[in-house]
Structure formats: structure tokens, C-alpha cells
mmCIF file of C-alpha atoms and ligand atoms in Angstrom:
data_model
loop_
_atom_site.group_PDB
_atom_site.id
_atom_site.type_symbol
_atom_site.label_atom_id
_atom_site.label_comp_id
_atom_site.label_asym_id
_atom_site.label_seq_id
_atom_site.Cartn_x
_atom_site.Cartn_y
_atom_site.Cartn_z
ATOM 1 C CA UNK A 210 3.263 -15.170 -6.664
ATOM 2 C CA UNK A 211 6.155 -13.508 -4.857
ATOM 3 C CA UNK A 212 5.396 -10.968 -2.180
ATOM 4 C CA UNK A 213 7.937 -8.804 -0.415
ATOM 5 C CA UNK A 214 6.701 -7.496 2.902
ATOM 6 C CA UNK A 215 8.592 -4.521 4.277
ATOM 7 C CA UNK A 216 7.462 -4.027 7.846
ATOM 8 C CA UNK A 217 8.779 -1.808 10.576
ATOM 9 C CA UNK A 218 9.667 -2.972 14.056
ATOM 10 C CA UNK A 219 9.362 0.018 16.376
ATOM 11 C CA UNK A 220 9.244 0.579 20.130
ATOM 12 C CA UNK A 221 5.457 0.996 20.094
ATOM 13 C CA UNK A 222 5.192 -2.639 18.966
ATOM 14 C CA UNK A 223 7.275 -3.673 21.974
ATOM 15 C CA UNK A 224 5.027 -1.828 24.438
ATOM 16 C CA UNK A 225 2.236 -3.550 26.371
ATOM 17 C CA UNK A 226 -0.512 -2.829 23.810
ATOM 18 C CA UNK A 227 1.684 -3.632 20.827
ATOM 19 C CA UNK A 228 2.681 -7.009 22.247
ATOM 20 C CA UNK A 229 -0.947 -7.745 23.152
ATOM 21 C CA UNK A 230 -2.079 -6.996 19.603
ATOM 22 C CA UNK A 231 0.694 -9.006 17.918
ATOM 23 C CA UNK A 232 2.759 -11.121 20.339
ATOM 24 C CA UNK A 233 4.564 -12.536 17.305
ATOM 25 C CA UNK A 234 5.057 -8.967 15.896
ATOM 26 C CA UNK A 235 2.881 -7.493 13.200
ATOM 27 C CA UNK A 236 5.254 -8.231 10.296
ATOM 28 C CA UNK A 237 5.583 -11.904 11.220
ATOM 29 C CA UNK A 238 1.819 -12.197 11.688
ATOM 30 C CA UNK A 239 0.961 -10.720 8.284
ATOM 31 C CA UNK A 240 3.736 -12.718 6.585
ATOM 32 C CA UNK A 241 2.233 -15.905 8.026
ATOM 33 C CA UNK A 242 -1.228 -14.923 6.769
ATOM 34 C CA UNK A 243 0.079 -14.695 3.212
ATOM 35 C CA UNK A 244 2.218 -17.822 3.520
ATOM 36 C CA UNK A 245 -0.666 -19.991 4.661
ATOM 37 C CA UNK A 246 -2.655 -18.745 1.688
ATOM 38 C CA UNK A 247 -0.031 -19.980 -0.740
ATOM 39 C CA UNK A 248 2.111 -16.915 -1.338
ATOM 40 C CA UNK A 249 5.886 -16.950 -1.456
ATOM 41 C CA UNK A 250 6.878 -14.318 1.105
ATOM 42 C CA UNK A 251 10.097 -12.421 1.748
ATOM 43 C CA UNK A 252 9.831 -10.473 4.996
ATOM 44 C CA UNK A 253 12.106 -7.486 5.483
ATOM 45 C CA UNK A 254 12.081 -5.816 8.879
ATOM 46 C CA UNK A 255 13.033 -2.149 9.123
ATOM 47 C CA UNK A 256 14.217 -0.889 12.475
ATOM 48 C CA UNK A 257 15.841 2.387 13.499
ATOM 49 C CA UNK A 258 19.121 1.303 11.887
ATOM 50 C CA UNK A 259 17.662 0.288 8.511
ATOM 51 C CA UNK A 260 18.244 2.500 5.495
ATOM 52 C CA UNK A 261 16.479 0.292 2.968
ATOM 53 C CA UNK A 262 19.665 -1.515 1.858
ATOM 54 C CA UNK A 263 17.999 -4.851 2.617
ATOM 55 C CA UNK A 264 15.717 -4.143 -0.335
ATOM 56 C CA UNK A 265 18.249 -5.185 -2.957
ATOM 57 C CA UNK A 266 17.924 -4.874 -6.732
ATOM 58 C CA UNK A 267 17.537 -8.646 -6.871
ATOM 59 C CA UNK A 268 14.635 -8.613 -4.402
ATOM 60 C CA UNK A 269 12.925 -5.784 -6.274
ATOM 61 C CA UNK A 270 13.347 -7.623 -9.595
ATOM 62 C CA UNK A 271 11.797 -10.805 -8.172
ATOM 63 C CA UNK A 272 8.887 -9.109 -6.412
ATOM 64 C CA UNK A 273 5.395 -9.243 -7.858
ATOM 65 C CA UNK A 274 3.829 -7.155 -5.113
ATOM 66 C CA UNK A 275 5.570 -5.171 -2.378
ATOM 67 C CA UNK A 276 3.541 -4.561 0.789
ATOM 68 C CA UNK A 277 4.844 -1.794 3.050
ATOM 69 C CA UNK A 278 4.070 -0.919 6.656
ATOM 70 C CA UNK A 279 6.199 1.802 8.229
ATOM 71 C CA UNK A 280 5.791 4.687 10.621
ATOM 72 C CA UNK A 281 8.668 5.911 12.751
ATOM 73 C CA UNK A 282 11.599 5.424 10.404
ATOM 74 C CA UNK A 283 10.349 6.616 7.006
ATOM 75 C CA UNK A 284 13.152 9.155 6.710
ATOM 76 C CA UNK A 285 15.867 6.530 7.265
ATOM 77 C CA UNK A 286 15.080 4.896 3.931
ATOM 78 C CA UNK A 287 17.437 6.143 1.244
ATOM 79 C CA UNK A 288 15.831 8.159 -1.545
ATOM 80 C CA UNK A 289 17.625 5.934 -4.048
ATOM 81 C CA UNK A 290 15.731 2.863 -2.776
ATOM 82 C CA UNK A 291 12.368 4.636 -2.923
ATOM 83 C CA UNK A 292 13.141 5.696 -6.483
ATOM 84 C CA UNK A 293 14.029 2.144 -7.523
ATOM 85 C CA UNK A 294 10.699 0.952 -6.116
ATOM 86 C CA UNK A 295 8.869 3.711 -7.992
ATOM 87 C CA UNK A 296 10.501 2.635 -11.261
ATOM 88 C CA UNK A 297 9.725 -1.030 -10.543
ATOM 89 C CA UNK A 298 6.051 -0.104 -10.131
ATOM 90 C CA UNK A 299 6.182 1.741 -13.454
ATOM 91 C CA UNK A 300 7.458 -1.529 -14.902
ATOM 92 C CA UNK A 301 4.576 -3.571 -13.465
ATOM 93 C CA UNK A 302 5.322 -4.399 -9.807
ATOM 94 C CA UNK A 303 2.392 -3.868 -7.444
ATOM 95 C CA UNK A 304 2.823 -1.678 -4.361
ATOM 96 C CA UNK A 305 0.516 -1.745 -1.342
ATOM 97 C CA UNK A 306 0.856 0.958 1.328
ATOM 98 C CA UNK A 307 -0.692 -0.096 4.619
ATOM 99 C CA UNK A 308 -1.820 2.394 7.270
ATOM 100 C CA UNK A 309 1.037 4.790 8.203
ATOM 101 C CA UNK A 310 2.874 3.841 4.999
ATOM 102 C CA UNK A 311 0.900 6.784 3.568
ATOM 103 C CA UNK A 312 4.038 8.735 4.539
ATOM 104 C CA UNK A 313 6.540 6.148 3.328
ATOM 105 C CA UNK A 314 9.032 7.390 0.766
ATOM 106 C CA UNK A 315 8.027 4.936 -1.998
ATOM 107 C CA UNK A 316 4.316 5.810 -1.662
ATOM 108 C CA UNK A 317 4.998 9.547 -1.675
ATOM 109 C CA UNK A 318 7.279 9.121 -4.702
ATOM 110 C CA UNK A 319 4.492 7.248 -6.503
ATOM 111 C CA UNK A 320 1.849 9.834 -5.579
ATOM 112 C CA UNK A 321 3.909 12.998 -6.034
ATOM 113 C CA UNK A 322 1.996 14.751 -3.238
ATOM 114 C CA UNK A 323 2.478 15.260 0.534
ATOM 115 C CA UNK A 324 0.069 12.390 1.404
ATOM 116 C CA UNK A 325 -0.721 14.266 4.636
ATOM 117 C CA UNK A 326 -3.951 13.418 6.429
ATOM 118 C CA UNK A 327 -5.665 14.193 9.713
ATOM 119 C CA UNK A 328 -5.315 11.716 12.576
ATOM 120 C CA UNK A 329 -6.344 11.045 16.165
ATOM 121 C CA UNK A 330 -5.091 8.136 18.205
ATOM 122 C CA UNK A 331 -7.652 7.243 20.858
ATOM 123 C CA UNK A 332 -8.666 3.783 19.634
ATOM 124 C CA UNK A 333 -12.134 4.738 18.418
ATOM 125 C CA UNK A 334 -14.518 2.639 16.342
ATOM 126 C CA UNK A 335 -14.209 2.621 12.566
ATOM 127 C CA UNK A 336 -16.780 1.377 10.114
ATOM 128 C CA UNK A 337 -15.284 0.530 6.765
ATOM 129 C CA UNK A 338 -17.796 0.724 3.912
ATOM 130 C CA UNK A 339 -17.431 -0.962 0.553
ATOM 131 C CA UNK A 340 -18.242 1.618 -2.114
ATOM 132 C CA UNK A 341 -17.338 -0.289 -5.264
ATOM 133 C CA UNK A 342 -19.038 -3.668 -4.782
ATOM 134 C CA UNK A 343 -17.966 -4.974 -8.182
ATOM 135 C CA UNK A 344 -14.284 -4.277 -7.520
ATOM 136 C CA UNK A 345 -11.972 -7.324 -7.198
ATOM 137 C CA UNK A 346 -10.711 -6.047 -3.813
ATOM 138 C CA UNK A 347 -14.293 -6.071 -2.458
ATOM 139 C CA UNK A 348 -15.041 -9.685 -3.368
ATOM 140 C CA UNK A 349 -15.954 -11.768 -0.318
ATOM 141 C CA UNK A 350 -15.915 -8.678 1.890
ATOM 142 C CA UNK A 351 -19.099 -7.716 3.799
ATOM 143 C CA UNK A 352 -20.923 -4.501 2.892
ATOM 144 C CA UNK A 353 -19.309 -2.899 5.931
ATOM 145 C CA UNK A 354 -16.706 -4.021 8.431
ATOM 146 C CA UNK A 355 -16.593 -2.767 12.014
ATOM 147 C CA UNK A 356 -13.123 -2.304 13.493
ATOM 148 C CA UNK A 357 -13.692 -1.909 17.251
ATOM 149 C CA UNK A 358 -10.556 0.150 17.905
ATOM 150 C CA UNK A 359 -8.508 1.931 15.294
ATOM 151 C CA UNK A 360 -6.492 5.088 14.913
ATOM 152 C CA UNK A 361 -8.535 7.729 13.096
ATOM 153 C CA UNK A 362 -7.114 8.680 9.707
ATOM 154 C CA UNK A 363 -9.315 11.250 8.022
ATOM 155 C CA UNK A 364 -9.744 13.721 5.217
ATOM 156 C CA UNK A 365 -8.315 15.881 3.917
ATOM 157 C CA UNK A 366 -5.969 13.219 2.589
ATOM 158 C CA UNK A 367 -3.571 14.930 0.190
ATOM 159 C CA UNK A 368 -3.373 12.363 -2.583
ATOM 160 C CA UNK A 369 -4.066 12.540 -6.309
ATOM 161 C CA UNK A 370 -7.685 11.618 -7.011
ATOM 162 C CA UNK A 371 -7.671 7.796 -6.993
ATOM 163 C CA UNK A 372 -8.326 5.936 -10.223
ATOM 164 C CA UNK A 373 -10.559 3.594 -8.238
ATOM 165 C CA UNK A 374 -12.047 4.205 -4.802
ATOM 166 C CA UNK A 375 -13.004 0.870 -3.284
ATOM 167 C CA UNK A 376 -13.798 1.627 0.351
ATOM 168 C CA UNK A 377 -14.430 4.573 2.636
ATOM 169 C CA UNK A 378 -13.957 4.650 6.393
ATOM 170 C CA UNK A 379 -16.203 6.392 8.927
ATOM 171 C CA UNK A 380 -14.968 7.099 12.440
ATOM 172 C CA UNK A 381 -16.728 7.597 15.731
ATOM 173 C CA UNK A 382 -15.510 11.188 15.810
ATOM 174 C CA UNK A 383 -17.388 11.877 12.555
ATOM 175 C CA UNK A 384 -14.454 11.945 10.152
ATOM 176 C CA UNK A 385 -14.435 10.108 6.855
ATOM 177 C CA UNK A 386 -11.535 8.714 4.869
ATOM 178 C CA UNK A 387 -10.766 7.301 1.440
ATOM 179 C CA UNK A 388 -9.622 4.083 3.104
ATOM 180 C CA UNK A 389 -8.975 1.799 0.151
ATOM 181 C CA UNK A 390 -7.880 3.426 -3.085
ATOM 182 C CA UNK A 391 -6.084 2.346 -6.249
ATOM 183 C CA UNK A 392 -3.878 4.170 -8.731
ATOM 184 C CA UNK A 393 -2.299 2.919 -11.930
ATOM 185 C CA UNK A 394 1.293 4.062 -12.497
ATOM 186 C CA UNK A 395 2.285 3.169 -16.071
ATOM 187 C CA UNK A 396 2.183 -0.664 -15.893
ATOM 188 C CA UNK A 397 1.854 -1.162 -12.128
ATOM 189 C CA UNK A 398 -0.882 -0.752 -9.562
ATOM 190 C CA UNK A 399 -0.626 1.085 -6.251
ATOM 191 C CA UNK A 400 -3.070 0.389 -3.428
ATOM 192 C CA UNK A 401 -3.507 2.320 -0.190
ATOM 193 C CA UNK A 402 -5.325 0.571 2.670
ATOM 194 C CA UNK A 403 -5.818 2.649 5.813
ATOM 195 C CA UNK A 404 -6.528 0.278 8.775
ATOM 196 C CA UNK A 405 -3.669 -1.268 10.744
ATOM 197 C CA UNK A 406 -2.384 0.774 13.670
ATOM 198 C CA UNK A 407 0.283 -1.299 15.422
ATOM 199 C CA UNK A 408 -1.351 -1.390 18.864
ATOM 200 C CA UNK A 409 -4.749 -2.511 17.536
ATOM 201 C CA UNK A 410 -5.140 -6.153 16.402
ATOM 202 C CA UNK A 411 -6.953 -5.042 13.220
ATOM 203 C CA UNK A 412 -5.173 -7.507 10.933
ATOM 204 C CA UNK A 413 -6.615 -10.371 13.015
ATOM 205 C CA UNK A 414 -10.177 -9.533 11.868
ATOM 206 C CA UNK A 415 -11.216 -12.120 9.225
ATOM 207 C CA UNK A 416 -12.834 -9.554 6.879
ATOM 208 C CA UNK A 417 -9.685 -7.416 7.030
ATOM 209 C CA UNK A 418 -7.597 -10.492 6.224
ATOM 210 C CA UNK A 419 -9.788 -11.086 3.179
ATOM 211 C CA UNK A 420 -9.066 -7.522 2.044
ATOM 212 C CA UNK A 421 -5.310 -8.010 2.595
ATOM 213 C CA UNK A 422 -5.396 -11.120 0.402
ATOM 214 C CA UNK A 423 -7.513 -9.366 -2.229
ATOM 215 C CA UNK A 424 -5.222 -6.330 -2.480
ATOM 216 C CA UNK A 425 -2.162 -8.528 -3.065
ATOM 217 C CA UNK A 426 -4.009 -10.472 -5.753
ATOM 218 C CA UNK A 427 -5.332 -7.300 -7.371
ATOM 219 C CA UNK A 428 -1.963 -5.509 -7.400
ATOM 220 C CA UNK A 429 -0.088 -8.385 -9.007
ATOM 221 C CA UNK A 430 1.325 -7.655 -12.439
ATOM 222 C CA UNK A 431 -0.535 -9.206 -15.345
ATOM 223 C CA UNK A 432 2.710 -8.771 -17.189
ATOM 224 C CA UNK A 433 5.987 -7.283 -15.997
ATOM 225 C CA UNK A 434 7.168 -4.945 -18.694
ATOM 226 C CA UNK A 435 10.441 -3.936 -17.034
ATOM 227 C CA UNK A 436 12.583 -1.371 -18.788
ATOM 228 C CA UNK A 437 11.258 -0.308 -22.159
ATOM 229 C CA UNK A 438 13.567 0.072 -25.133
ATOM 230 C CA UNK A 439 13.214 3.565 -26.473
ATOM 231 C CA UNK A 440 10.819 3.566 -29.388
ATOM 232 C CA UNK A 441 12.471 4.794 -32.563
ATOM 233 C CA UNK A 442 9.820 6.135 -34.925
ATOM 234 C CA UNK A 443 9.896 4.785 -38.467
ATOM 235 C CA UNK A 444 9.100 6.999 -41.460
ATOM 236 C CA UNK A 445 5.342 7.160 -42.103
ATOM 237 C CA UNK A 446 3.919 4.740 -44.666
ATOM 238 C CA UNK A 447 3.353 6.422 -48.004
ATOM 239 C CA UNK A 448 3.465 10.127 -48.705
ATOM 240 C CA UNK A 449 1.977 12.763 -46.489
ATOM 241 C CA UNK A 450 0.949 15.767 -48.547
ATOM 242 C CA UNK A 451 0.071 18.777 -46.516
ATOM 243 C CA UNK A 452 -1.778 20.128 -49.548
ATOM 244 C CA UNK A 453 -4.328 17.290 -49.137
ATOM 245 C CA UNK A 454 -5.673 19.127 -46.115
ATOM 246 C CA UNK A 455 -6.375 22.349 -47.893
HETATM 247 ZN ZN1 ZN B 80 -0.927 4.283 13.432
#
């Protein structure tokens, strides 16, 4: 299965806490996690100069699941690229929005809402609860996972009601969050997964890694439909007599 990881490289990741969390950089770390589990990975790094042009039509066409982490440079991505990703998801490609990718252009295009949420960045404890134990994303994941330090993302989260709500997060400050949610968009699946602030080593937690692997597997297309040929209706079979209804 072919994954395309689009990860940001921002100044916060170069600061003391960011380097401590991921000395190899978060994108490289997550790419390696997928690679060592047998996935074919293309890693695209967005920095302040990136406008999304690295995400070519060819890459989009080859991608089974696109996994996106961004924060500072959402607005730099061209609308045209976000729209191409949206259409690819309609055709079957999976899209996973991690953490601050809730405000990424492709995710917002797929949701059609502001995707605003409440947040507080003091590195508090989060307890992630599995709600849907039978869901494929929850397989092999403990009933709850404690993340010692995470940025609080809480409700109200302005998203369409998810088709499937897999996990909910609780924070030390009392807030709750729909932390792992799934939507179907025509033929493709969209997953949002909340943990993963860049200065907290959340993606190093084994249970979180299991979830990252599960979301990629779950979002993969069973069949890529691609562009549909417009259906041309044929005449109905036999006669239709309106008088039959009287
Ligand atoms: Zn964050």
C-alpha cells in the first residue's frame, strides 16, 4: 500500500522541546514507523516556502492514503491542490488529518465547515478512550491510553457529525474531544486523529503507533473508482402507463 505523508517542518520543531521530542523530525519519525511496518512511503515536507506544488497529480494518483500534519503554513497551500485532494478522496483515496491538520485546506474542503475547536497548550494529561471497541481502528488498542503531555483540543469542534466516532479524549482541564472520527466522502474515507502536538513525543507511545497503523489500514481504498463516466439513462423497460396508478 502506498502512503503519502505530508508533514510540516516549522520553527517550533527546531526549538529545544521540538528537537527533544523528535530529534529526527516528526515527519521522518512517522515515515519510518510506516516503512518498518511494510508500507511504501513518500514523505513530502512543507515549510514556509511550500505551496503544495510538491503534491503532483502523479503522486495523488498513486496514493492509497494521504496522511497530513500541518500547522503554521496551512494558508500557503494552493486551493487548487486542496481541491485535487478532495476529488481524489471522492474517488477512493483515504485521507488522514493528524492533530493541527484539522485546519488544513484539504480537511476543511472535505468537511465543508470551519473545523474550529478550542485549545490550550500547557502540556496537560490526556486520556484517550476507545468508544467503538468493534471498530477496525480500535483493534489492538487498550481501552484507554494515557498521553502524559499533550496540547488540549476540545469541543466545540465544528465538524459535520462523524459517520463513525471511534475515540474520545478527556483532558486534565475537564474538556472532552471527538478525538478519532471517520467520515465517508463518496468512495473515500476521511479520518481525523487529534493527538500529536509537535513538542510532545506522542507518536512514540506504542498504543498511539498502533492507532496510526490502524488508521492507514482502515482508510485504504477497497477499490479506487477514479473519475466516473457520466451515467446516461436508458429508456425504461416496457411501457409505463400513468393510468395504472389511478
Ligand atoms: Zn499543536
